[in-house]
Amino acid sequence: MIKLLGLLLVVGTGGMLGLQKAKQLQNQAAWLAALEGFLRSMQTEIRYLAPPLEQLLSQLYAQPAYQSLTFLSGTASYLGQMPFGQAWSRAVREACSHREAKQVLLQLGGELGNSDIDGQLAAIGLAEERIHMLLESARQQSREKGKLCTAMGTLLGTLAAILLA
């Protein structure tokens, strides 16, 4: 009886690990969606209000939809110590785990504050397009690989239980 419970726990653990990986894929897509929305909001704010970048980042980070973008608070905290571009780059390097999105954000940080409004809007628009492509890819991976991860976790848990039995 105890052995059977142990084997069921092994199968369940495998399934949970698969579900965890599937959730990780969903979270990555959600983070990219928040980033895309942030870039869109940033573009709109700059186009119509042209606030200082420090104020804009603080204002947008205060919105619940962008709380997952922790590089924004990191940028704000570094602004007293270094120029905007350096603060942005440092915060992105520390907080962004998505490799391709990190590259896009680092390139964008080099443009923000270093060009006129039209240049900044063009840079944000380009970054938004690239993030949108990454988002679509992440959503597709989540759909395709999410089910696979769940099934593989359960199957590997079952295999481990069979080998232990």
Coordinates of C-alpha atoms in Angstrom, one line a residue:
M1 CA 0.0 0.0 0.0
I2 CA 2.8 2.4 0.9
K3 CA 4.7 1.4 -2.2
L4 CA 1.7 2.2 -4.3
L5 CA 1.3 5.6 -2.7
G6 CA 5.0 6.3 -3.3
L7 CA 4.6 5.3 -7.0
L8 CA 1.6 7.6 -7.4
L9 CA 3.6 10.4 -5.9
V10 CA 6.3 9.9 -8.4
V11 CA 3.8 10.0 -11.3
G12 CA 2.2 13.1 -9.8
T13 CA 5.5 14.8 -9.3
G14 CA 6.4 14.2 -13.0
G15 CA 3.0 15.6 -14.0
M16 CA 3.5 18.7 -11.8
L17 CA 7.0 19.3 -13.3
G18 CA 5.5 19.2 -16.8
L19 CA 2.7 21.6 -15.7
Q20 CA 5.3 23.9 -14.2
K21 CA 7.2 24.1 -17.5
A22 CA 4.0 24.7 -19.4
K23 CA 3.2 27.6 -16.9
Q24 CA 6.7 29.0 -17.5
L25 CA 6.0 29.2 -21.2
Q26 CA 2.7 30.9 -20.5
N27 CA 4.4 33.4 -18.2
Q28 CA 7.0 34.2 -20.8
A29 CA 4.2 35.1 -23.3
A30 CA 2.4 37.2 -20.7
W31 CA 5.6 39.1 -19.9
L32 CA 6.1 39.8 -23.6
A33 CA 2.5 41.0 -23.9
A34 CA 3.0 43.4 -21.0
L35 CA 6.2 44.6 -22.6
E36 CA 4.4 45.2 -25.9
G37 CA 1.6 47.1 -24.1
F38 CA 4.2 49.2 -22.3
L39 CA 6.0 50.1 -25.5
R40 CA 2.6 51.1 -27.1
S41 CA 1.7 53.2 -24.0
M42 CA 5.2 54.8 -24.0
Q43 CA 4.9 55.7 -27.6
T44 CA 1.5 57.3 -27.1
E45 CA 2.6 59.3 -24.1
I46 CA 5.7 60.6 -25.9
R47 CA 3.7 61.5 -29.0
Y48 CA 1.1 63.5 -27.2
L49 CA 2.6 64.7 -23.9
A50 CA 6.4 64.4 -24.3
P51 CA 7.0 64.0 -20.5
P52 CA 10.6 63.5 -19.2
L53 CA 11.6 59.9 -19.5
E54 CA 12.0 59.5 -15.7
Q55 CA 8.5 60.7 -15.1
L56 CA 7.1 58.6 -17.9
L57 CA 8.7 55.4 -16.6
S58 CA 7.5 56.0 -13.1
Q59 CA 4.0 56.8 -14.3
L60 CA 3.8 53.7 -16.5
Y61 CA 5.4 51.3 -13.9
A62 CA 2.7 52.4 -11.4
Q63 CA 0.1 50.8 -13.6
P64 CA -0.8 47.2 -12.6
A65 CA -0.4 45.9 -16.1
Y66 CA 3.3 46.7 -16.1
Q67 CA 4.3 45.5 -12.6
S68 CA 6.0 42.4 -14.1
L69 CA 8.4 44.7 -16.0
T70 CA 10.8 45.0 -13.1
F71 CA 13.5 46.6 -15.2
L72 CA 11.4 49.8 -15.1
S73 CA 11.8 50.2 -11.3
G74 CA 15.5 49.3 -11.6
T75 CA 15.9 52.1 -14.2
A76 CA 14.2 54.5 -11.9
S77 CA 16.4 53.5 -8.9
Y78 CA 19.6 54.0 -10.9
L79 CA 18.7 57.3 -12.4
G80 CA 20.1 59.3 -9.5
Q81 CA 23.4 57.7 -10.0
M82 CA 23.9 57.6 -13.8
P83 CA 22.5 58.9 -17.1
F84 CA 19.3 57.4 -18.4
G85 CA 20.9 55.2 -21.1
Q86 CA 23.2 53.6 -18.6
A87 CA 20.5 53.2 -16.0
W88 CA 18.2 51.6 -18.5
S89 CA 20.9 49.2 -19.8
R90 CA 22.0 48.2 -16.3
A91 CA 18.4 47.5 -15.2
V92 CA 17.6 45.5 -18.4
R93 CA 20.7 43.4 -18.0
E94 CA 19.9 42.6 -14.4
A95 CA 16.1 42.1 -14.7
C96 CA 15.4 40.7 -18.2
S97 CA 15.8 37.0 -18.6
H98 CA 14.4 36.7 -22.2
R99 CA 17.5 36.9 -24.4
E100 CA 15.9 38.4 -27.6
A101 CA 13.8 40.9 -25.6
K102 CA 16.9 42.0 -23.7
Q103 CA 18.6 42.8 -27.0
V104 CA 15.6 44.8 -28.2
L105 CA 15.4 46.7 -25.0
L106 CA 19.2 47.4 -24.9
Q107 CA 19.0 48.9 -28.4
L108 CA 16.0 50.9 -27.5
G109 CA 17.7 52.3 -24.4
G110 CA 20.5 53.6 -26.6
E111 CA 17.9 55.7 -28.5
L112 CA 15.7 57.0 -25.7
G113 CA 16.8 60.4 -24.5
N114 CA 19.5 60.6 -27.2
S115 CA 17.3 61.8 -30.1
D116 CA 14.4 64.0 -30.9
I117 CA 10.8 62.9 -30.3
D118 CA 10.4 61.6 -33.9
G119 CA 13.6 59.5 -33.5
Q120 CA 12.4 58.1 -30.1
L121 CA 9.0 57.3 -31.6
A122 CA 10.6 55.5 -34.5
A123 CA 12.8 53.5 -32.1
I124 CA 9.9 52.6 -29.9
G125 CA 7.8 51.6 -33.0
L126 CA 10.6 49.3 -34.2
A127 CA 11.1 47.8 -30.8
E128 CA 7.3 47.2 -30.5
E129 CA 7.3 45.4 -33.9
R130 CA 10.2 43.1 -32.8
I131 CA 8.6 42.4 -29.4
H132 CA 5.3 41.6 -31.2
M133 CA 7.1 39.0 -33.3
L134 CA 8.7 37.5 -30.2
L135 CA 5.2 37.5 -28.5
E136 CA 3.6 35.6 -31.4
S137 CA 6.5 33.1 -31.3
A138 CA 6.1 32.7 -27.5
R139 CA 2.4 32.2 -27.8
Q140 CA 2.8 29.5 -30.4
Q141 CA 5.4 27.8 -28.3
S142 CA 3.1 27.9 -25.3
R143 CA 0.3 26.3 -27.2
E144 CA 2.4 23.7 -28.8
K145 CA 5.0 22.9 -26.2
G146 CA 2.7 23.4 -23.2
K147 CA 0.7 20.3 -23.8
L148 CA 3.9 18.4 -24.7
C149 CA 5.6 19.4 -21.5
T150 CA 2.6 18.3 -19.4
A151 CA 2.3 14.9 -21.2
M152 CA 6.1 14.3 -21.1
G153 CA 6.2 15.1 -17.4
T154 CA 3.4 12.6 -16.7
L155 CA 5.0 10.0 -18.9
L156 CA 8.4 10.4 -17.4
G157 CA 6.8 10.2 -13.9
T158 CA 5.1 7.0 -15.0
L159 CA 8.3 5.6 -16.4
A160 CA 10.1 6.4 -13.2
A161 CA 7.3 4.7 -11.2
I162 CA 7.6 1.6 -13.4
L163 CA 11.3 1.4 -13.0
L164 CA 11.0 1.8 -9.2
A165 CA 8.3 -0.9 -8.9

